[in-house]
Amino acid sequence: MDDFEILAQQLFPGITVTPAELEERYPQRDLPEGARVTRFAPSPTGFMHMGNIFSALIDKLNADTTGGIYYLRIEDTDKKREVENGISKIFEGLNAFGITPDEGVMGQNEEKGAYGPYQQSRRREIYQCYAKELVKKGLAYPCFCSEEELSRLREEQEAENAPVKGYFGRWTKCRSLTLDEQLKKLRSGAPYVLRLRSDGDESKRIFVDDLIKGRLEMPENIQDIVLLKSDGIPTYHFAHAVDDHLMRTTHVVRGDEWIASLPVHIQLFRLLGFRPPKYVHISPIMKLDNGNKRKLSKRKDPELAVSFYREQGYPKDGVLEYLLTLANSNFEDWRRANPTEPVGRFPFSVKKMSQSGAIFDLAKMNDICKNKISAMSADEVFQRACEWAREFDSELYGLFSAAPEYAKAIFAIDRDVPKPRKDIAKWSDVRQYVEYFYSDIYLPDSTLPENIKAADAKAVLESYLRVYDAADGKDVWFSKIKGLCAPLGFTPDVREYKSNPEAYKGHVGDVSTVIRIAVTSRTNTPDLHSIMALLGEREVRSRISGAINFMSVKGE
Ligand code: GLU
């Protein structure tokens, strides 16, 4: 046994599994040529943001469009940052947007697939196997430097104004310990971390062809980075390289804040004898704030948090479509040409992704969601609004479940028509939309537009009550409204009004508006005839009478 082997045995006596055995346990995947294997690899810190969802979506699209696999790996090597149920929160967050992984972690204690465990805290033996291998090859060594020694080192570097700081070159005190010194310290139980013996040369460059950013060029890594912490837990850099190799990842999709770590990652892959994956570094999602582009911020922008979309009740397919417009700007043209195709058919391309960061625009997200909801059947709108209300608006849920058919009839108004209305962007808009159909939550407000006088409105409503017949079909109903115009000084002809406005108090639109306000307290609603039919004669008469009283007071 040479010195390195003796050291490796001393450091990892219990590790008997070999890299060759692991290669065999996790063979190359049997996938079609060109299939991409991607992973979403978050830490369970409890906060999922839209950037995470966006990156998971890019993982999924890469896998789906190439017949590959997208898996979920949990990077929980930093136990301090972990929150309770952090894993289920991640899985549910993905599920909520339909970005469910094909493989990997499937819940707090659930996994699927042959490349696991998919949770880093359960892969200790695997990391130690590769750590042992590096020690055997002289590529890693134990470092016994204490916190105080390391801060002294930093101070010295500060004092010297060293251009590069850290544990490298002549600062690597523990690199040169002899085997005897190492063994002595280990046997005395001295705490240590395992460091990489970097073979990097500062004057040499590495080159990486990123699929979004293009060719990246950086100096080689010269730092003896930590591979295993003093508790034997790997650092992210080391663990992810082992995992991406053994899980046979072909494409690493992640935030571009990781570009700075590429020299370390590329070096680790090389020294471990692994082929590096292809890289897809995504720019952060940006926002326009007073004309300036800035990153979305946790403090200022509630729309950054994934929980916001659930609480507001955004339809997941709408959010997904919006994210696709951010991913590939040609998505919108494709959608216009293929209005009913499932999004899975969209020919996504990584190459068309923005290099500088897509701009997130909530107003546009709302428009897309309105389109989605406007194309749903009344039944679906009812079901989904109900599901949301059950969790977030119990009063509305109570009203819906007490009379489901009534609620469905509300959503059916003006729905199956060539140009359906687009009033609802998210389920939290529904209360406002249906409010006047429910006397329990309706607050009448007969305020008129400025161009209509209270006395005239009162006259319109009084005349209307005399001719109103709940049994009238839409045509008769409307001809009756027209019929009210002339005797009250309005005209049934809008064009006539426009050419001769002085001659009239208003036109038939104003007369309908008065009735609409009396019945719904709104100037803009779906088809009024249908609304009145659904409310029923008693309610309509009572609301109009109420409005007449209100106008009487106003008109005095
Ligand atoms: N665990 C890392 C993170 O949460 C993942 C980085 C990567 O995807 O390689 O950012």
Coordinates of C-alpha atoms and ligand atoms in Angstrom, one line a residue:
M1 CA 0.0 0.0 0.0
D2 CA 1.3 3.4 -0.8
D3 CA 0.9 6.4 1.5
F4 CA -2.3 7.7 -0.2
E5 CA -3.9 4.3 0.2
I6 CA -3.0 4.1 3.8
L7 CA -4.5 7.6 4.3
A8 CA -7.6 6.7 2.4
Q9 CA -8.1 3.5 4.5
Q10 CA -7.6 5.5 7.7
L11 CA -10.1 8.1 6.6
F12 CA -12.8 5.8 5.3
P13 CA -12.4 2.4 6.9
G14 CA -16.0 1.5 6.5
I15 CA -16.3 2.3 2.8
T16 CA -16.0 -0.9 0.8
V17 CA -18.1 -0.1 -2.3
T18 CA -16.0 0.9 -5.3
P19 CA -16.6 3.4 -8.1
A20 CA -16.7 0.4 -10.5
E21 CA -19.6 -1.1 -8.5
L22 CA -21.4 2.2 -8.5
E23 CA -21.0 2.5 -12.3
E24 CA -22.6 -0.9 -12.6
R25 CA -25.4 -0.1 -10.1
Y26 CA -26.3 3.0 -12.1
P27 CA -25.7 2.1 -15.7
Q28 CA -26.1 4.3 -18.8
R29 CA -29.8 5.0 -19.3
D30 CA -31.5 3.1 -22.1
L31 CA -33.0 6.1 -23.9
P32 CA -33.3 7.0 -27.6
E33 CA -30.4 8.9 -29.3
G34 CA -30.5 12.6 -28.3
A35 CA -32.8 12.1 -25.3
R36 CA -31.9 14.6 -22.6
V37 CA -31.8 13.8 -18.9
T38 CA -32.4 16.9 -16.8
R39 CA -32.9 17.5 -13.1
F40 CA -34.3 20.1 -10.9
A41 CA -32.2 20.1 -7.8
P42 CA -33.4 22.6 -5.2
S43 CA -32.6 22.8 -1.5
P44 CA -35.6 22.4 0.8
T45 CA -35.4 25.9 2.3
G46 CA -39.2 26.5 2.2
F47 CA -39.2 29.3 -0.3
M48 CA -40.0 28.4 -3.9
H49 CA -39.9 31.3 -6.3
M50 CA -40.9 31.7 -9.9
G51 CA -37.2 31.4 -11.0
N52 CA -37.3 27.8 -9.6
I53 CA -40.5 27.0 -11.4
F54 CA -39.2 28.5 -14.6
S55 CA -36.0 26.4 -14.4
A56 CA -38.0 23.3 -13.6
L57 CA -40.2 24.0 -16.7
I58 CA -37.1 24.3 -18.9
D59 CA -35.9 20.9 -17.4
K60 CA -39.2 19.4 -18.3
L61 CA -39.4 20.8 -21.8
N62 CA -35.9 19.7 -22.5
A63 CA -36.7 16.2 -21.5
D64 CA -40.2 16.0 -23.0
T65 CA -39.2 17.3 -26.4
T66 CA -36.3 14.8 -26.7
G67 CA -38.0 11.7 -25.2
G68 CA -35.8 12.0 -22.1
I69 CA -36.3 12.1 -18.3
Y70 CA -36.7 15.0 -16.0
Y71 CA -36.1 14.1 -12.3
L72 CA -36.2 15.8 -9.0
R73 CA -33.2 15.7 -6.7
I74 CA -33.2 17.2 -3.2
E75 CA -30.0 18.9 -2.3
D76 CA -30.2 18.9 1.5
T77 CA -26.6 18.9 2.5
D78 CA -27.1 22.2 4.4
K79 CA -29.4 21.0 7.3
K80 CA -29.3 24.5 8.9
R81 CA -31.3 26.0 6.1
E82 CA -33.9 23.2 5.9
V83 CA -37.5 23.7 6.9
E84 CA -40.1 21.2 8.0
N85 CA -41.9 19.6 5.1
G86 CA -39.6 21.4 2.8
I87 CA -39.6 18.5 0.4
S88 CA -43.3 18.1 0.1
K89 CA -43.5 21.9 -0.5
I90 CA -41.2 21.6 -3.4
F91 CA -43.0 18.6 -4.9
E92 CA -46.4 20.2 -4.4
G93 CA -45.1 23.5 -5.9
L94 CA -44.1 21.7 -9.0
N95 CA -47.3 19.7 -9.2
A96 CA -49.4 22.9 -8.8
F97 CA -48.0 24.0 -12.2
G98 CA -48.1 20.6 -13.9
I99 CA -44.3 20.3 -13.8
T100 CA -44.4 17.0 -12.1
P101 CA -41.1 15.1 -12.4
D102 CA -40.8 11.8 -14.3
E103 CA -38.5 10.4 -11.7
G104 CA -36.8 11.1 -8.4
V105 CA -38.3 12.5 -5.2
M106 CA -42.1 12.3 -5.3
G107 CA -43.0 13.5 -1.9
Q108 CA -41.7 13.9 1.7
N109 CA -40.7 10.2 1.9
E110 CA -41.3 8.9 -1.6
E111 CA -39.1 8.2 -4.6
K112 CA -39.4 6.7 -8.0
G113 CA -36.7 5.5 -10.3
A114 CA -33.6 3.3 -10.4
Y115 CA -31.0 6.0 -9.9
G116 CA -31.7 6.9 -6.3
P117 CA -31.6 7.7 -3.5
Y118 CA -32.5 11.1 -4.9
Q119 CA -32.0 12.9 -1.6
Q120 CA -28.4 13.9 -0.9
S121 CA -28.6 13.3 2.8
R122 CA -29.2 9.6 1.9
R123 CA -26.2 9.3 -0.3
R124 CA -23.4 9.6 2.2
E125 CA -21.8 6.3 1.3
I126 CA -21.7 7.1 -2.4
Y127 CA -19.9 10.5 -1.8
Q128 CA -17.5 8.9 0.6
C129 CA -16.7 6.2 -2.0
Y130 CA -15.6 8.9 -4.4
A131 CA -13.9 10.9 -1.7
K132 CA -11.9 7.8 -0.8
E133 CA -11.0 7.3 -4.4
L134 CA -9.7 10.9 -4.7
V135 CA -7.6 10.4 -1.6
K136 CA -6.1 7.2 -3.0
K137 CA -5.1 9.1 -6.1
G138 CA -3.5 11.9 -4.1
L139 CA -6.2 14.3 -5.3
A140 CA -7.7 15.0 -1.9
Y141 CA -6.3 15.5 1.6
P142 CA -7.6 16.1 5.2
C143 CA -7.2 19.7 6.3
F144 CA -7.0 20.3 10.1
C145 CA -6.9 24.1 10.0
S146 CA -9.2 25.5 12.7
E147 CA -11.6 28.4 12.2
E148 CA -9.1 30.7 13.9
E149 CA -6.3 29.6 11.6
L150 CA -8.4 30.2 8.6
S151 CA -9.4 33.7 9.7
R152 CA -5.7 34.4 10.4
L153 CA -4.9 33.3 6.9
R154 CA -7.6 35.7 5.6
E155 CA -6.2 38.5 7.6
E156 CA -2.7 37.9 6.3
Q157 CA -4.0 37.9 2.7
E158 CA -5.8 41.1 3.4
A159 CA -2.7 42.6 4.9
E160 CA -0.6 41.6 1.9
N161 CA -3.4 42.7 -0.4
A162 CA -3.2 39.4 -2.2
P163 CA -5.1 39.6 -5.5
V164 CA -6.7 36.1 -5.0
K165 CA -7.8 35.0 -1.5
G166 CA -8.6 31.6 -0.1
Y167 CA -6.9 28.2 0.4
F168 CA -4.5 27.8 -2.4
G169 CA -0.9 27.7 -3.4
R170 CA 1.5 28.6 -0.6
W171 CA -1.4 29.1 1.9
T172 CA -2.3 25.4 1.9
K173 CA -0.7 24.5 5.1
C174 CA -2.2 21.0 5.4
R175 CA -1.2 20.0 1.8
S176 CA 2.3 19.3 2.9
L177 CA 1.7 17.3 6.0
T178 CA 3.5 14.0 5.9
L179 CA 1.6 10.7 6.2
D180 CA 2.8 10.3 9.8
E181 CA 1.6 13.8 10.7
Q182 CA -1.8 13.2 9.1
L183 CA -2.2 9.8 10.9
K184 CA -1.2 11.2 14.2
K185 CA -3.7 14.0 14.0
L186 CA -6.4 11.6 12.8
R187 CA -5.7 9.1 15.6
S188 CA -5.9 11.9 18.1
G189 CA -9.4 12.6 16.9
A190 CA -8.6 16.1 15.5
P191 CA -11.5 17.4 13.4
Y192 CA -10.8 17.9 9.7
V193 CA -12.4 18.7 6.4
L194 CA -11.5 16.9 3.2
R195 CA -10.0 19.3 0.6
L196 CA -9.4 18.9 -3.1
R197 CA -5.7 19.1 -4.1
S198 CA -6.4 21.5 -7.0
D199 CA -4.2 21.0 -10.1
G200 CA -5.5 24.3 -11.5
D201 CA -3.2 26.8 -13.1
E202 CA -4.3 30.4 -12.8
S203 CA -2.7 31.3 -16.2
K204 CA -4.8 28.7 -18.0
R205 CA -8.4 29.1 -19.1
I206 CA -11.3 26.8 -19.3
F207 CA -13.9 26.9 -22.0
V208 CA -17.5 25.9 -21.7
D209 CA -20.1 26.0 -24.5
D210 CA -23.3 27.0 -22.6
L211 CA -26.4 26.3 -24.6
I212 CA -27.9 29.8 -23.8
K213 CA -24.8 31.9 -23.0
G214 CA -22.6 30.6 -25.8
R215 CA -18.8 30.1 -25.2
L216 CA -17.7 30.9 -21.7
E217 CA -14.1 31.4 -20.8
M218 CA -12.7 31.5 -17.3
P219 CA -9.4 30.9 -15.4
E220 CA -8.9 27.4 -14.0
N221 CA -9.7 26.9 -10.4
I222 CA -6.7 27.0 -8.1
Q223 CA -8.5 26.8 -4.7
D224 CA -8.3 23.6 -2.7
I225 CA -12.0 23.6 -2.1
V226 CA -13.7 21.6 0.6
L227 CA -15.2 18.4 -0.6
L228 CA -16.4 16.9 2.7
K229 CA -17.3 19.1 5.7
S230 CA -16.0 18.1 9.2
D231 CA -19.2 16.1 9.8
G232 CA -18.5 14.0 6.6
I233 CA -21.3 15.7 4.7
P234 CA -20.3 16.8 1.2
T235 CA -20.4 20.3 -0.1
Y236 CA -22.8 21.1 -2.9
H237 CA -20.0 21.3 -5.5
F238 CA -18.8 17.8 -4.8
A239 CA -22.2 16.2 -4.2
H240 CA -23.7 17.5 -7.4
A241 CA -20.9 16.3 -9.6
V242 CA -21.2 12.8 -8.2
D243 CA -24.9 12.9 -8.5
D244 CA -25.1 14.3 -12.0
H245 CA -22.7 11.7 -13.2
L246 CA -24.4 8.7 -11.5
M247 CA -27.9 9.8 -12.3
R248 CA -26.7 10.1 -15.9
T249 CA -27.7 13.8 -16.3
T250 CA -27.0 15.1 -19.8
H251 CA -28.1 18.7 -19.3
V252 CA -27.7 20.9 -16.2
V253 CA -30.3 23.6 -16.2
R254 CA -29.8 26.2 -13.4
G255 CA -29.6 29.8 -12.6
D256 CA -26.7 31.7 -14.0
E257 CA -25.4 32.6 -10.6
W258 CA -23.7 29.2 -10.8
I259 CA -21.5 30.2 -13.8
A260 CA -18.9 31.5 -11.4
S261 CA -18.5 28.0 -10.0
L262 CA -18.0 26.4 -13.4
P263 CA -14.2 26.2 -13.1
V264 CA -14.6 24.2 -9.9
H265 CA -17.3 22.0 -11.4
I266 CA -15.4 21.3 -14.6
Q267 CA -12.3 20.4 -12.7
L268 CA -14.2 18.1 -10.4
F269 CA -15.8 16.2 -13.3
R270 CA -12.3 15.8 -14.8
L271 CA -10.6 14.7 -11.7
L272 CA -13.4 12.2 -10.9
G273 CA -13.1 10.8 -14.4
F274 CA -16.6 11.9 -15.3
R275 CA -17.8 13.4 -18.6
P276 CA -19.2 16.9 -17.8
P277 CA -22.8 17.5 -18.7
K278 CA -24.0 20.2 -21.1
Y279 CA -24.9 23.4 -19.4
V280 CA -28.0 25.6 -19.7
H281 CA -27.5 28.6 -17.5
I282 CA -30.7 30.7 -17.2
S283 CA -30.7 34.4 -16.6
P284 CA -32.9 35.5 -13.7
I285 CA -36.4 36.7 -14.4
M286 CA -36.5 40.5 -14.5
K287 CA -39.1 43.2 -14.0
L288 CA -39.5 46.6 -15.4
D289 CA -39.7 49.1 -12.6
N290 CA -40.1 52.7 -13.7
G291 CA -38.5 51.9 -17.0
N292 CA -35.5 50.2 -15.3
K293 CA -34.8 46.4 -15.6
R294 CA -34.2 44.8 -12.3
K295 CA -34.3 41.3 -10.7
L296 CA -37.6 40.3 -9.0
S297 CA -37.2 40.8 -5.3
K298 CA -38.6 38.7 -2.5
R299 CA -39.3 41.9 -0.5
K300 CA -40.9 44.1 -3.2
D301 CA -42.6 41.6 -5.5
P302 CA -45.2 39.3 -4.1
E303 CA -45.4 37.7 -7.6
L304 CA -42.0 36.2 -7.1
A305 CA -43.3 33.6 -4.6
V306 CA -44.9 30.5 -5.9
S307 CA -47.4 30.6 -3.1
F308 CA -48.8 33.9 -4.5
Y309 CA -50.3 32.0 -7.6
R310 CA -52.0 29.4 -5.5
E311 CA -53.4 32.0 -3.1
Q312 CA -54.6 34.2 -5.9
G313 CA -56.0 31.2 -7.7
Y314 CA -54.2 31.6 -11.0
P315 CA -55.1 28.7 -13.4
K316 CA -51.9 26.6 -13.6
D317 CA -52.2 26.2 -17.4
G318 CA -52.4 29.9 -17.8
V319 CA -49.2 30.5 -15.7
L320 CA -47.5 27.8 -17.6
E321 CA -48.4 29.4 -21.0
Y322 CA -47.1 32.7 -19.7
L323 CA -43.8 31.1 -18.6
L324 CA -43.6 29.6 -22.1
T325 CA -43.8 33.0 -23.6
L326 CA -40.8 34.0 -21.4
A327 CA -38.9 30.9 -22.4
N328 CA -39.3 31.2 -26.2
S329 CA -40.6 34.4 -27.7
N330 CA -42.1 32.6 -30.7
F331 CA -44.5 30.7 -28.4
E332 CA -47.1 33.4 -28.8
D333 CA -47.1 33.1 -32.6
W334 CA -47.3 29.4 -32.3
R335 CA -50.2 29.7 -29.9
R336 CA -52.1 32.0 -32.3
A337 CA -51.6 29.6 -35.1
N338 CA -52.5 26.6 -32.9
P339 CA -55.1 27.9 -30.4
T340 CA -56.3 24.5 -29.1
E341 CA -53.1 22.4 -29.2
P342 CA -51.7 21.1 -25.9
V343 CA -48.6 23.0 -24.9
G344 CA -46.6 19.8 -25.0
R345 CA -46.7 20.0 -28.8
F346 CA -44.8 23.3 -28.9
P347 CA -41.4 22.8 -30.5
F348 CA -39.4 24.3 -27.6
S349 CA -35.8 25.3 -28.2
V350 CA -33.2 26.1 -25.6
K351 CA -31.3 28.1 -28.3
K352 CA -34.2 30.6 -28.5
M353 CA -34.0 31.5 -24.8
S354 CA -33.1 35.0 -23.7
Q355 CA -29.5 35.6 -22.8
S356 CA -30.2 38.7 -20.8
G357 CA -33.2 37.7 -18.7
A358 CA -36.9 37.6 -19.7
I359 CA -39.1 40.4 -18.4
F360 CA -41.9 39.3 -16.1
D361 CA -45.1 41.2 -16.6
L362 CA -48.0 40.3 -14.4
A363 CA -50.5 42.2 -16.6
K364 CA -49.6 39.9 -19.5
M365 CA -49.9 36.9 -17.3
N366 CA -53.4 38.1 -16.3
D367 CA -54.4 38.5 -20.0
I368 CA -53.2 35.0 -20.8
C369 CA -55.1 33.6 -17.8
K370 CA -58.2 35.5 -18.9
N371 CA -58.0 33.9 -22.3
K372 CA -57.6 30.4 -20.8
I373 CA -60.6 30.9 -18.4
S374 CA -62.7 32.4 -21.2
A375 CA -62.2 29.2 -23.2
M376 CA -63.3 26.9 -20.3
S377 CA -66.8 25.4 -20.1
A378 CA -69.1 26.8 -17.4
D379 CA -68.8 23.5 -15.5
E380 CA -65.0 23.7 -15.5
V381 CA -65.0 27.3 -14.3
F382 CA -67.4 26.3 -11.6
Q383 CA -65.3 23.3 -10.5
R384 CA -62.1 25.1 -10.4
A385 CA -63.5 28.2 -8.7
C386 CA -65.1 26.0 -6.2
E387 CA -61.8 24.1 -5.5
W388 CA -60.0 27.4 -4.9
A389 CA -62.9 28.9 -2.8
R390 CA -62.9 25.8 -0.6
E391 CA -59.4 26.7 0.6
F392 CA -59.4 30.5 0.3
D393 CA -63.0 31.9 0.5
S394 CA -65.3 29.8 2.7
E395 CA -68.2 32.2 2.3
L396 CA -68.1 31.9 -1.5
Y397 CA -67.6 28.2 -1.2
G398 CA -70.7 27.9 0.9
L399 CA -72.8 29.9 -1.6
F400 CA -71.5 27.7 -4.5
S401 CA -72.1 24.4 -2.8
A402 CA -75.5 25.3 -1.6
A403 CA -76.7 25.8 -5.2
P404 CA -74.2 24.4 -7.8
E405 CA -76.7 24.6 -10.7
Y406 CA -77.3 28.3 -10.0
A407 CA -73.6 29.0 -10.0
K408 CA -73.0 27.0 -13.2
A409 CA -75.8 29.0 -14.8
I410 CA -74.0 32.2 -13.9
F411 CA -70.8 31.1 -15.5
A412 CA -72.8 29.9 -18.6
I413 CA -73.9 33.4 -19.4
D414 CA -72.2 34.7 -22.5
R415 CA -69.8 31.8 -22.5
D416 CA -70.3 29.6 -25.5
V417 CA -70.1 32.4 -28.0
P418 CA -67.5 33.3 -30.6
K419 CA -66.0 36.0 -28.5
P420 CA -66.5 35.1 -24.9
R421 CA -66.0 37.8 -22.2
K422 CA -62.6 38.0 -20.4
D423 CA -63.5 39.1 -16.9
I424 CA -61.8 36.4 -14.8
A425 CA -58.0 36.1 -14.7
K426 CA -57.8 34.1 -11.5
W427 CA -60.2 32.4 -9.1
S428 CA -60.0 35.3 -6.6
D429 CA -61.7 37.5 -9.2
V430 CA -64.8 35.3 -9.1
R431 CA -66.3 36.7 -6.0
Q432 CA -66.4 40.2 -7.6
Y433 CA -67.8 38.7 -10.8
V434 CA -70.7 36.8 -9.2
E435 CA -71.4 39.0 -6.2
Y436 CA -74.7 40.6 -7.5
F437 CA -76.2 37.1 -8.0
Y438 CA -76.1 36.5 -4.3
S439 CA -78.2 38.8 -2.0
D440 CA -76.1 37.5 0.9
I441 CA -73.0 39.3 -0.3
Y442 CA -74.4 41.9 -2.7
L443 CA -74.3 45.5 -1.6
P444 CA -76.5 47.6 -3.9
D445 CA -75.1 50.9 -5.1
S446 CA -77.2 52.7 -7.7
T447 CA -74.8 55.6 -8.4
L448 CA -75.4 56.8 -11.9
P449 CA -73.0 57.9 -14.6
E450 CA -72.7 61.7 -14.8
N451 CA -74.7 62.0 -18.0
I452 CA -77.9 60.6 -16.5
K453 CA -80.0 62.5 -14.0
A454 CA -81.6 60.8 -11.0
A455 CA -85.1 62.1 -11.9
D456 CA -84.7 60.7 -15.5
A457 CA -83.4 57.3 -14.2
K458 CA -86.3 57.2 -11.8
A459 CA -88.8 57.7 -14.6
V460 CA -87.1 55.0 -16.7
L461 CA -87.3 52.5 -13.9
E462 CA -90.9 53.3 -13.0
S463 CA -92.0 52.9 -16.7
Y464 CA -89.9 49.7 -16.9
L465 CA -91.6 48.1 -14.0
R466 CA -94.9 48.6 -15.7
V467 CA -93.9 46.7 -18.8
Y468 CA -91.5 44.2 -17.3
D469 CA -92.6 40.6 -17.8
A470 CA -90.1 37.9 -16.6
A471 CA -91.5 35.6 -19.3
D472 CA -90.3 37.8 -22.2
G473 CA -87.7 36.4 -24.5
K474 CA -84.7 38.4 -25.3
D475 CA -86.1 40.2 -28.4
V476 CA -89.4 41.2 -26.7
W477 CA -87.4 42.3 -23.6
F478 CA -85.2 44.5 -25.7
S479 CA -88.0 46.0 -27.8
K480 CA -89.7 46.9 -24.6
I481 CA -86.6 48.8 -23.5
K482 CA -86.5 50.6 -26.8
G483 CA -90.2 51.4 -26.4
L484 CA -89.5 53.3 -23.2
C485 CA -87.2 55.7 -24.9
A486 CA -89.3 58.1 -26.9
P487 CA -92.0 58.9 -24.2
L488 CA -89.2 59.7 -21.7
G489 CA -87.2 62.0 -24.0
F490 CA -84.6 59.4 -25.1
T491 CA -84.0 58.0 -28.5
P492 CA -83.9 54.2 -29.4
D493 CA -81.5 55.1 -32.2
V494 CA -77.9 55.5 -31.2
R495 CA -76.9 57.0 -34.5
E496 CA -79.7 59.5 -34.4
Y497 CA -78.5 60.5 -30.9
K498 CA -75.0 61.0 -32.1
S499 CA -76.0 63.4 -34.9
N500 CA -78.5 65.3 -32.8
P501 CA -77.5 65.0 -29.2
E502 CA -79.2 68.2 -28.0
A503 CA -82.6 66.9 -28.9
Y504 CA -82.5 64.0 -26.4
K505 CA -81.8 63.1 -22.8
G506 CA -79.8 60.1 -24.0
H507 CA -80.2 57.0 -26.2
V508 CA -81.3 53.4 -25.7
G509 CA -77.9 52.4 -24.2
D510 CA -78.4 54.9 -21.4
V511 CA -81.8 53.5 -20.7
S512 CA -80.4 50.0 -20.5
T513 CA -77.6 51.3 -18.3
V514 CA -80.1 52.6 -15.8
I515 CA -81.8 49.2 -15.6
R516 CA -78.5 47.4 -15.5
I517 CA -77.3 49.6 -12.6
A518 CA -80.6 49.1 -10.7
V519 CA -80.3 45.3 -11.1
T520 CA -76.6 44.7 -10.7
S521 CA -75.0 48.1 -9.5
R522 CA -72.7 47.8 -12.5
T523 CA -72.4 49.6 -15.8
N524 CA -70.7 46.7 -17.5
T525 CA -72.0 43.1 -17.1
P526 CA -72.6 40.1 -19.3
D527 CA -76.0 39.8 -21.0
L528 CA -78.6 41.6 -18.8
H529 CA -81.5 39.6 -20.1
S530 CA -79.9 36.4 -18.9
I531 CA -78.9 37.9 -15.6
M532 CA -82.5 39.0 -14.9
A533 CA -83.8 35.6 -15.9
L534 CA -81.5 34.0 -13.4
L535 CA -82.2 36.4 -10.6
G536 CA -86.0 35.8 -11.0
E537 CA -88.9 38.2 -11.1
R538 CA -89.2 38.9 -7.4
E539 CA -85.6 39.8 -6.9
V540 CA -85.6 42.0 -10.1
R541 CA -88.7 43.9 -9.0
S542 CA -87.3 44.4 -5.5
R543 CA -84.0 45.7 -6.8
I544 CA -85.6 48.1 -9.2
S545 CA -88.0 49.3 -6.5
G546 CA -85.0 49.8 -4.2
A547 CA -83.2 51.8 -6.9
I548 CA -86.3 53.9 -7.5
N549 CA -86.3 54.8 -3.8
F550 CA -82.6 55.7 -4.0
M551 CA -83.2 57.9 -7.1
S552 CA -86.2 59.6 -5.3
V553 CA -83.9 60.6 -2.5
K554 CA -81.1 61.7 -4.9
G555 CA -83.6 63.6 -7.2
E556 CA -84.9 65.7 -4.3
Ligands
GLU1 N1 -29.1 23.1 -5.0 C1 -28.7 24.1 -5.9 C2 -29.7 25.3 -5.7 O1 -30.6 25.2 -5.0 C3 -28.8 23.6 -7.3 C4 -27.8 24.1 -8.3 C5 -27.8 23.2 -9.5 O2 -28.9 23.1 -10.1 O3 -26.8 22.7 -9.8 O4 -29.5 26.4 -6.3

